[in-house]
Short mmCIF file of C-alpha atoms and ligand atoms in Angstrom, two decimals:
data_model
loop_
_atom_site.label_atom_id
_atom_site.label_comp_id
_atom_site.label_asym_id
_atom_site.label_seq_id
_atom_site.Cartn_x
_atom_site.Cartn_y
_atom_site.Cartn_z
CA UNK A 1 -129.24 24.60 -18.70
CA UNK A 2 -128.07 25.84 -22.07
CA UNK A 3 -128.48 23.79 -25.22
CA UNK A 4 -131.99 22.60 -24.29
CA UNK A 5 -135.45 23.84 -25.25
CA UNK A 6 -138.32 24.37 -22.79
CA UNK A 7 -139.34 20.71 -22.87
CA UNK A 8 -135.82 19.78 -21.77
CA UNK A 9 -134.95 18.26 -25.15
CA UNK A 10 -131.33 18.69 -26.22
CA UNK A 11 -131.20 21.27 -29.02
CA UNK A 12 -127.42 21.68 -29.12
CA UNK A 13 -125.91 19.76 -32.02
CA UNK A 14 -122.16 19.74 -31.39
CA UNK A 15 -119.99 17.15 -29.69
CA UNK A 16 -116.42 17.73 -28.58
CA UNK A 17 -114.39 14.53 -28.86
CA UNK A 18 -111.32 14.29 -26.62
CA UNK A 19 -108.71 11.60 -27.11
CA UNK A 20 -106.12 11.84 -24.34
CA UNK A 21 -103.27 9.51 -25.32
CA UNK A 22 -100.15 8.65 -23.36
CA UNK A 23 -98.26 11.71 -24.65
CA UNK A 24 -100.81 13.74 -26.64
CA UNK A 25 -104.33 15.10 -26.56
CA UNK A 26 -106.30 15.08 -29.81
CA UNK A 27 -109.56 16.94 -30.12
CA UNK A 28 -112.30 17.38 -32.70
CA UNK A 29 -115.49 19.37 -32.60
CA UNK A 30 -118.20 17.74 -34.71
CA UNK A 31 -121.59 19.15 -35.64
CA UNK A 32 -124.07 16.29 -35.78
CA UNK A 33 -126.69 18.38 -37.61
CA UNK A 34 -124.66 19.08 -40.75
CA UNK A 35 -121.68 16.73 -40.45
CA UNK A 36 -119.20 19.62 -40.33
CA UNK A 37 -116.10 19.68 -38.12
CA UNK A 38 -115.60 23.27 -36.98
CA UNK A 39 -112.37 22.53 -35.10
CA UNK A 40 -109.69 19.86 -34.76
CA UNK A 41 -106.21 19.80 -33.33
CA UNK A 42 -103.60 18.06 -31.27
CA UNK A 43 -101.38 18.98 -28.33
CA UNK A 44 -98.29 16.78 -28.49
CA UNK A 45 -95.14 15.95 -26.51
CA UNK A 46 -96.80 16.04 -23.10
CA UNK A 47 -94.16 15.77 -20.40
CA UNK A 48 -91.33 16.42 -22.88
CA UNK A 49 -89.22 19.58 -23.21
CA UNK A 50 -91.13 22.15 -25.25
CA UNK A 51 -94.46 20.36 -24.71
CA UNK A 52 -97.23 20.73 -22.13
CA UNK A 53 -96.09 19.79 -18.59
CA UNK A 54 -98.91 17.28 -18.05
CA UNK A 55 -102.33 16.23 -19.34
CA UNK A 56 -104.16 18.83 -17.27
CA UNK A 57 -102.10 21.60 -18.87
CA UNK A 58 -102.58 20.07 -22.34
CA UNK A 59 -106.37 20.04 -21.87
CA UNK A 60 -106.37 23.62 -20.70
CA UNK A 61 -104.47 24.47 -23.90
CA UNK A 62 -107.17 22.68 -25.92
CA UNK A 63 -109.92 24.59 -24.09
CA UNK A 64 -108.08 27.90 -24.68
CA UNK A 65 -107.57 27.13 -28.40
CA UNK A 66 -111.30 26.45 -28.77
CA UNK A 67 -112.29 29.52 -26.74
CA UNK A 68 -110.04 31.76 -28.85
CA UNK A 69 -112.09 30.72 -31.87
CA UNK A 70 -115.43 31.33 -30.15
CA UNK A 71 -115.97 27.55 -29.82
CA UNK A 72 -115.17 27.17 -26.11
CA UNK A 73 -116.66 24.68 -23.71
CA UNK A 74 -119.16 27.35 -22.60
CA UNK A 75 -120.69 27.38 -26.10
CA UNK A 76 -124.47 26.79 -25.96
CA UNK A 77 -124.21 24.70 -29.15
CA UNK A 78 -122.21 22.05 -27.32
CA UNK A 79 -124.39 19.03 -26.44
CA UNK A 80 -121.75 16.86 -24.81
CA UNK A 81 -118.11 15.87 -24.58
CA UNK A 82 -117.22 12.37 -25.77
CA UNK A 83 -114.06 10.91 -24.25
CA UNK A 84 -112.12 8.04 -25.74
CA UNK A 85 -111.31 5.80 -22.78
CA UNK A 86 -108.90 2.97 -23.47
CA UNK A 87 -109.81 0.34 -20.89
CA UNK A 88 -113.35 -0.44 -19.79
CA UNK A 89 -112.50 -3.76 -18.13
CA UNK A 90 -115.39 -6.22 -17.95
CA UNK A 91 -117.85 -3.63 -16.65
CA UNK A 92 -118.11 -1.06 -19.43
CA UNK A 93 -119.49 -2.65 -22.58
CA UNK A 94 -121.32 0.41 -23.94
CA UNK A 95 -120.90 4.20 -24.03
CA UNK A 96 -121.51 5.48 -20.50
CA UNK A 97 -122.65 8.80 -19.07
CA UNK A 98 -119.96 9.88 -16.64
CA UNK A 99 -120.70 10.60 -12.99
CA UNK A 100 -118.43 10.45 -9.93
CA UNK A 101 -118.92 6.72 -9.55
CA UNK A 102 -118.14 5.96 -13.21
CA UNK A 103 -115.07 8.19 -13.04
CA UNK A 104 -113.83 6.32 -9.96
CA UNK A 105 -114.39 2.99 -11.74
CA UNK A 106 -112.39 4.16 -14.78
CA UNK A 107 -109.63 5.25 -12.43
CA UNK A 108 -109.64 1.84 -10.74
CA UNK A 109 -108.93 0.21 -14.12
CA UNK A 110 -105.59 2.06 -14.32
CA UNK A 111 -103.48 -1.04 -13.51
CA UNK A 112 -104.80 -2.61 -16.74
CA UNK A 113 -103.86 0.46 -18.85
CA UNK A 114 -101.30 2.45 -16.87
CA UNK A 115 -100.30 4.78 -19.71
CA UNK A 116 -103.83 5.54 -20.88
CA UNK A 117 -106.62 5.40 -18.30
CA UNK A 118 -105.02 8.01 -15.98
CA UNK A 119 -104.70 10.37 -18.96
CA UNK A 120 -108.34 9.74 -19.87
CA UNK A 121 -109.41 10.44 -16.28
CA UNK A 122 -107.55 13.74 -16.29
CA UNK A 123 -109.28 14.68 -19.53
CA UNK A 124 -112.67 13.99 -17.99
CA UNK A 125 -111.83 15.91 -14.80
CA UNK A 126 -110.63 19.03 -16.60
CA UNK A 127 -113.65 19.08 -18.94
CA UNK A 128 -116.04 18.65 -15.99
CA UNK A 129 -114.35 21.47 -14.05
CA UNK A 130 -114.70 23.79 -17.01
CA UNK A 131 -118.35 22.95 -17.69
CA UNK A 132 -119.96 21.02 -14.80
CA UNK A 133 -123.46 21.02 -16.33
CA UNK A 134 -122.41 19.46 -19.64
CA UNK A 135 -122.98 15.71 -20.18
CA UNK A 136 -119.71 13.81 -20.53
CA UNK A 137 -119.68 10.38 -22.10
CA UNK A 138 -116.98 7.70 -21.96
CA UNK A 139 -116.59 5.60 -25.12
CA UNK A 140 -114.40 2.57 -24.42
CA UNK A 141 -111.81 1.06 -26.74
CA UNK A 142 -112.57 -2.36 -25.30
CA UNK A 143 -116.38 -2.20 -25.56
CA UNK A 144 -116.84 -3.56 -29.09
CA UNK A 145 -114.94 -6.69 -28.07
CA UNK A 146 -117.26 -7.50 -25.17
CA UNK A 147 -119.12 -9.95 -27.44
CA UNK A 148 -116.02 -12.13 -27.91
CA UNK A 149 -116.98 -15.53 -26.44
CA UNK A 150 -115.21 -16.90 -23.39
CA UNK A 151 -113.40 -19.66 -25.28
CA UNK A 152 -111.73 -16.89 -27.31
CA UNK A 153 -111.01 -14.37 -24.55
CA UNK A 154 -109.77 -16.82 -21.91
CA UNK A 155 -106.05 -17.59 -21.71
CA UNK A 156 -105.28 -21.24 -21.01
CA UNK A 157 -103.76 -20.60 -17.59
CA UNK A 158 -104.90 -21.48 -14.07
CA UNK A 159 -108.41 -20.04 -13.79
CA UNK A 160 -108.20 -18.86 -10.19
CA UNK A 161 -104.97 -16.99 -10.80
CA UNK A 162 -106.35 -15.44 -13.98
CA UNK A 163 -109.60 -14.36 -12.35
CA UNK A 164 -107.90 -13.00 -9.23
CA UNK A 165 -105.92 -10.59 -11.39
CA UNK A 166 -108.47 -9.93 -14.18
CA UNK A 167 -106.13 -11.65 -16.65
CA UNK A 168 -107.99 -12.29 -19.92
CA UNK A 169 -108.04 -10.92 -23.42
CA UNK A 170 -109.93 -7.61 -23.72
CA UNK A 171 -109.02 -6.26 -27.17
CA UNK A 172 -108.52 -2.61 -28.15
CA UNK A 173 -109.14 -0.25 -31.11
CA UNK A 174 -112.78 -1.31 -30.66
CA UNK A 175 -114.22 2.00 -31.83
CA UNK A 176 -112.32 1.64 -35.09
CA UNK A 177 -113.26 -2.02 -35.58
CA UNK A 178 -116.92 -1.16 -34.94
CA UNK A 179 -116.93 1.75 -37.36
CA UNK A 180 -114.97 0.00 -40.12
CA UNK A 181 -116.92 -3.25 -39.98
CA UNK A 182 -120.19 -1.34 -40.42
CA UNK A 183 -118.75 0.98 -43.09
CA UNK A 184 -117.54 -2.09 -44.99
CA UNK A 185 -121.04 -3.57 -45.03
CA UNK A 186 -122.39 -0.22 -46.25
CA UNK A 187 -119.75 -0.08 -48.98
CA UNK A 188 -120.92 -3.50 -50.18
CA UNK A 189 -124.55 -2.33 -50.04
CA UNK A 190 -125.38 -4.91 -47.37
CA UNK A 191 -126.81 -5.02 -43.88
CA UNK A 192 -124.02 -5.32 -41.24
CA UNK A 193 -126.13 -8.01 -39.54
CA UNK A 194 -125.65 -10.33 -42.51
CA UNK A 195 -121.96 -9.94 -43.34
CA UNK A 196 -118.80 -11.44 -41.85
CA UNK A 197 -115.80 -9.14 -41.95
CA UNK A 198 -112.14 -9.40 -41.01
CA UNK A 199 -110.95 -5.90 -40.06
CA UNK A 200 -107.22 -5.19 -40.21
CA UNK A 201 -106.48 -1.97 -38.32
CA UNK A 202 -102.86 -1.27 -39.28
CA UNK A 203 -101.61 1.96 -37.77
CA UNK A 204 -98.69 2.53 -35.46
CA UNK A 205 -100.58 0.16 -33.20
CA UNK A 206 -102.15 -2.71 -35.14
CA UNK A 207 -104.93 -5.19 -34.50
CA UNK A 208 -107.20 -7.58 -36.34
CA UNK A 209 -110.78 -8.53 -35.55
CA UNK A 210 -113.28 -11.07 -36.79
CA UNK A 211 -116.79 -9.62 -36.93
CA UNK A 212 -119.77 -11.92 -37.50
CA UNK A 213 -123.02 -10.18 -38.40
CA UNK A 214 -121.95 -6.96 -36.68
CA UNK A 215 -120.68 -8.65 -33.51
CA UNK A 216 -117.00 -9.04 -32.72
CA UNK A 217 -116.13 -12.71 -32.11
CA UNK A 218 -112.32 -12.55 -31.99
CA UNK A 219 -109.61 -9.90 -31.83
CA UNK A 220 -105.83 -9.95 -31.75
CA UNK A 221 -104.97 -7.67 -28.83
CA UNK A 222 -105.14 -9.18 -25.37
CA UNK A 223 -104.81 -8.13 -21.75
CA UNK A 224 -102.94 -5.15 -23.15
CA UNK A 225 -102.38 -3.78 -26.67
CA UNK A 226 -99.13 -5.77 -26.91
CA UNK A 227 -100.54 -9.07 -28.20
CA UNK A 228 -101.16 -9.96 -31.82
CA UNK A 229 -99.82 -8.35 -34.97
CA UNK A 230 -96.36 -6.88 -35.48
CA UNK A 231 -96.68 -3.13 -34.85
CA UNK A 232 -94.59 0.02 -35.24
CA UNK A 233 -92.72 -0.49 -31.96
CA UNK A 234 -94.52 -3.46 -30.33
CA UNK A 235 -93.58 -7.11 -30.81
CA UNK A 236 -97.07 -8.58 -30.95
CA UNK A 237 -97.23 -12.34 -30.25
CA UNK A 238 -94.26 -14.12 -28.77
CA UNK A 239 -93.57 -17.09 -26.55
CA UNK A 240 -94.09 -15.79 -22.99
CA UNK A 241 -90.93 -17.69 -22.03
CA UNK A 242 -88.97 -15.02 -23.94
CA UNK A 243 -89.69 -12.81 -20.93
CA UNK A 244 -88.33 -15.36 -18.41
CA UNK A 245 -85.34 -16.00 -20.63
CA UNK A 246 -84.46 -12.32 -20.91
CA UNK A 247 -84.81 -11.96 -17.14
CA UNK A 248 -82.80 -15.07 -16.20
CA UNK A 249 -80.22 -15.23 -18.94
CA UNK A 250 -80.21 -11.63 -20.16
CA UNK A 251 -80.28 -10.16 -16.64
CA UNK A 252 -83.00 -7.69 -17.63
CA UNK A 253 -85.50 -6.27 -15.16
CA UNK A 254 -89.26 -6.51 -15.79
CA UNK A 255 -89.53 -2.78 -16.52
CA UNK A 256 -86.75 -3.05 -19.12
CA UNK A 257 -88.43 -5.99 -20.83
CA UNK A 258 -91.72 -4.05 -20.81
CA UNK A 259 -89.99 -1.15 -22.57
CA UNK A 260 -88.22 -3.50 -24.98
CA UNK A 261 -91.42 -5.22 -26.09
CA UNK A 262 -93.61 -2.10 -26.22
CA UNK A 263 -91.20 0.58 -27.42
CA UNK A 264 -88.16 -1.03 -29.04
CA UNK A 265 -89.66 -3.98 -30.92
CA UNK A 266 -91.93 -4.45 -33.92
CA UNK A 267 -90.78 -2.77 -37.15
CA UNK A 268 -88.53 -0.42 -35.20
CA UNK A 269 -86.76 -3.25 -33.41
CA UNK A 270 -86.33 -5.23 -36.61
CA UNK A 271 -84.92 -2.50 -38.83
CA UNK A 272 -84.59 0.79 -36.92
CA UNK A 273 -87.64 2.43 -38.54
CA UNK A 274 -91.27 2.19 -37.49
CA UNK A 275 -92.74 4.21 -40.37
CA UNK A 276 -93.86 2.01 -43.26
CA UNK A 277 -93.07 4.80 -45.75
CA UNK A 278 -89.43 4.82 -44.70
CA UNK A 279 -89.31 1.02 -44.77
CA UNK A 280 -90.71 1.02 -48.34
CA UNK A 281 -88.09 3.57 -49.39
CA UNK A 282 -85.27 1.47 -47.92
CA UNK A 283 -86.66 -1.71 -49.50
CA UNK A 284 -86.57 -0.04 -52.91
CA UNK A 285 -82.84 0.53 -52.31
CA UNK A 286 -82.35 -3.16 -51.54
CA UNK A 287 -82.01 -2.74 -47.76
CA UNK A 288 -82.11 -6.29 -46.30
CA UNK A 289 -83.14 -5.31 -42.73
CA UNK A 290 -86.07 -3.24 -44.01
CA UNK A 291 -87.12 -6.12 -46.27
CA UNK A 292 -86.99 -8.57 -43.37
CA UNK A 293 -89.07 -6.25 -41.15
CA UNK A 294 -91.69 -6.00 -43.93
CA UNK A 295 -91.69 -9.77 -44.42
CA UNK A 296 -92.12 -10.51 -40.70
CA UNK A 297 -94.94 -7.95 -40.53
CA UNK A 298 -96.77 -9.40 -43.53
CA UNK A 299 -96.26 -13.02 -42.47
CA UNK A 300 -97.97 -12.34 -39.11
CA UNK A 301 -100.81 -10.56 -40.86
CA UNK A 302 -101.40 -13.51 -43.19
CA UNK A 303 -101.44 -15.95 -40.27
CA UNK A 304 -104.22 -13.90 -38.66
CA UNK A 305 -106.22 -13.71 -41.88
CA UNK A 306 -106.03 -17.50 -42.14
CA UNK A 307 -106.94 -17.99 -38.49
CA UNK A 308 -109.88 -15.61 -38.64
CA UNK A 309 -111.13 -17.22 -41.83
CA UNK A 310 -111.31 -20.47 -39.86
CA UNK A 311 -113.00 -18.71 -36.91
CA UNK A 312 -115.67 -17.13 -39.13
CA UNK A 313 -116.17 -20.06 -41.48
CA UNK A 314 -117.48 -17.74 -44.16
CA UNK A 315 -115.77 -14.43 -44.89
CA UNK A 316 -117.55 -11.79 -46.96
CA UNK A 317 -114.97 -9.03 -46.73
CA UNK A 318 -111.49 -8.17 -45.52
CA UNK A 319 -111.15 -4.47 -44.67
CA UNK A 320 -107.83 -2.60 -44.41
CA UNK A 321 -107.78 0.55 -42.30
CA UNK A 322 -105.55 3.08 -40.42
CA UNK A 323 -102.26 4.62 -41.60
CA UNK A 324 -100.65 1.52 -43.13
CA UNK A 325 -103.86 -0.25 -44.13
CA UNK A 326 -105.27 2.78 -45.94
CA UNK A 327 -102.04 3.89 -47.61
CA UNK A 328 -99.73 0.97 -48.25
CA UNK A 329 -100.70 -0.85 -51.44
CA UNK A 330 -97.53 -2.94 -50.96
CA UNK A 331 -98.65 -4.29 -47.58
CA UNK A 332 -102.13 -5.07 -48.93
CA UNK A 333 -100.69 -6.81 -51.99
CA UNK A 334 -98.22 -8.87 -49.96
CA UNK A 335 -100.82 -9.80 -47.33
CA UNK A 336 -103.48 -10.84 -49.87
CA UNK A 337 -101.21 -12.47 -52.45
CA UNK A 338 -101.64 -16.19 -53.15
CA UNK A 339 -104.88 -16.49 -51.16
CA UNK A 340 -107.00 -17.55 -54.14
CA UNK A 341 -107.75 -20.85 -52.36
CA UNK A 342 -109.45 -18.77 -49.63
CA UNK A 343 -111.49 -16.93 -52.25
CA UNK A 344 -109.35 -13.77 -52.11
CA UNK A 345 -108.22 -12.13 -55.32
CA UNK A 346 -106.83 -8.61 -55.29
CA UNK A 347 -107.13 -6.36 -58.35
CA UNK A 348 -103.62 -4.90 -58.74
CA UNK A 349 -104.84 -1.78 -60.56
CA UNK A 350 -107.59 -0.96 -58.04
CA UNK A 351 -105.19 -1.69 -55.20
CA UNK A 352 -102.61 0.76 -56.53
CA UNK A 353 -105.05 3.68 -56.81
CA UNK A 354 -104.63 6.14 -53.95
CA UNK A 355 -107.66 7.79 -52.44
CA UNK A 356 -109.38 8.90 -49.27
CA UNK A 357 -112.77 7.27 -49.86
CA UNK A 358 -113.81 3.74 -48.92
CA UNK A 359 -113.27 1.48 -51.91
CA UNK A 360 -113.20 -2.14 -53.06
CA UNK A 361 -109.76 -3.29 -54.27
CA UNK A 362 -110.48 -6.94 -55.03
CA UNK A 363 -111.10 -8.35 -58.49
CA UNK A 364 -114.66 -8.64 -59.81
CA UNK A 365 -114.68 -12.42 -59.38
CA UNK A 366 -113.20 -12.46 -55.86
CA UNK A 367 -115.52 -14.41 -53.52
CA UNK A 368 -114.20 -12.35 -50.59
CA UNK A 369 -114.32 -8.59 -51.14
CA UNK A 370 -111.12 -6.79 -50.14
CA UNK A 371 -111.75 -3.18 -49.19
CA UNK A 372 -109.85 -0.10 -48.05
CA UNK A 373 -112.07 1.65 -45.50
CA UNK A 374 -110.68 4.78 -43.81
CA UNK A 375 -111.40 4.66 -40.11
CA UNK A 376 -113.06 7.58 -38.31
CA UNK A 377 -112.88 7.02 -34.57
CA UNK A 378 -113.85 10.64 -33.81
CA UNK A 379 -117.09 10.35 -35.79
CA UNK A 380 -117.93 7.03 -34.13
CA UNK A 381 -117.28 8.48 -30.64
CA UNK A 382 -119.31 11.60 -31.48
CA UNK A 383 -122.24 9.53 -32.79
CA UNK A 384 -122.26 7.19 -29.79
CA UNK A 385 -122.03 10.19 -27.44
CA UNK A 386 -124.75 12.18 -29.19
CA UNK A 387 -127.05 9.22 -29.40
CA UNK A 388 -126.69 8.50 -25.66
CA UNK A 389 -127.29 12.12 -24.69
CA UNK A 390 -130.21 12.85 -27.00
CA UNK A 391 -131.76 9.41 -27.43
CA UNK A 392 -131.54 9.99 -31.19
P1 LIG B 1 -101.94 5.67 -37.60
O1 LIG B 1 -101.51 5.12 -36.27
O2 LIG B 1 -103.22 5.11 -38.09
O3 LIG B 1 -101.90 7.17 -37.64
O4 LIG B 1 -100.84 5.19 -38.64
C1 LIG B 1 -99.53 5.69 -38.60
C2 LIG B 1 -98.63 4.88 -39.53
O5 LIG B 1 -99.19 4.83 -40.84
C3 LIG B 1 -97.26 5.49 -39.72
O6 LIG B 1 -96.36 5.06 -38.73
C4 LIG B 1 -96.86 4.97 -41.07
O7 LIG B 1 -96.11 3.77 -40.90
C5 LIG B 1 -98.13 4.61 -41.77
N1 LIG B 1 -98.36 5.41 -42.98
C6 LIG B 1 -98.89 6.63 -43.08
N2 LIG B 1 -98.92 7.03 -44.37
C7 LIG B 1 -98.40 6.03 -45.10
C8 LIG B 1 -98.14 5.81 -46.50
N3 LIG B 1 -98.44 6.73 -47.41
N4 LIG B 1 -97.61 4.63 -46.87
C9 LIG B 1 -97.30 3.69 -45.96
N5 LIG B 1 -97.51 3.83 -44.64
C10 LIG B 1 -98.04 4.98 -44.22
#
């Protein structure tokens, strides 16, 4: 086997990270020896006109792009492929070396993540076909939340019905919550095992988590990534009776309501735009719908910060991450404003400074540190993959 020395130790230092989403495949090649990233890219609009026909074709495009640069899957420097897999169910609570049985189990979880797990499975299949001898590792979006206690993950519905259909809260974005909670502790110069952090992952999808001493104890997404915060196109929390009402009174079919809540709600549903930059621009012009969308978004966020403060008891830091969290000083200011009674005091000057590095944006005297911590899911996946494959 290539990439090993005579004792069988892995000498290859690179990990290819594949993130097969519902309509795109993102890839990054990371070198764990020097921290460099020799290649990165994305194949978008899968299944749309002008895009790749399907995930298999998209992955072959990725492999061809890498090969054209002399970085193909046959490269002896490649130690493993790390796959982001969205749903690990109750079984997968740690990064897992993929074999036929694991692949079949990931496939069986498809009903819990119909848009994502099949795409992840295709990614794994194509990579295995191209390089059968190479270790492939699945890193699950749900895994970091496996420490959430039962009283937090269980829905208050009939237990037998819930268990028969695997209905419970799982949580997602786990790789990001894991990375950011640890990076926040590092930023504060403290051991992750001794700090309590609320992580606010605010991207197009958005979720919050409460992390006590490095372990996740609560998170906002549920059975699917629909629950919780207001997102770009997803509603987040609502009374489940809204669904019955829309079916009975609105005459909508289940599939239509699914599309409504996942694709035509959230910021987009409220004001016609799901990009926070566009919403900020419209707000500056006095646009009432954009302002309302922003206010609904921030109100939900504040409710979660309050709830998670109560869950944790003591909060050391609140970390903002992902597209909105890292870039929107306005969202951070609105979400953290008036929380002095909770020990939170933002520094308006620090908060307004743009940057790409992790930084503290709270005032010197703030009991709770507020931080902006850029997430790096690819690095986290690569590290977990490399560590599993090499034991280092
Ligand atoms: P992500 O899913 O993490 O890539 O985040 C994507 C979202 O981040 C976009 O939909 C935007 O709403 C938001 N975003 C990106 N850049 C900015 C910015 N400079 N200001 C406000 N929001 C931003």
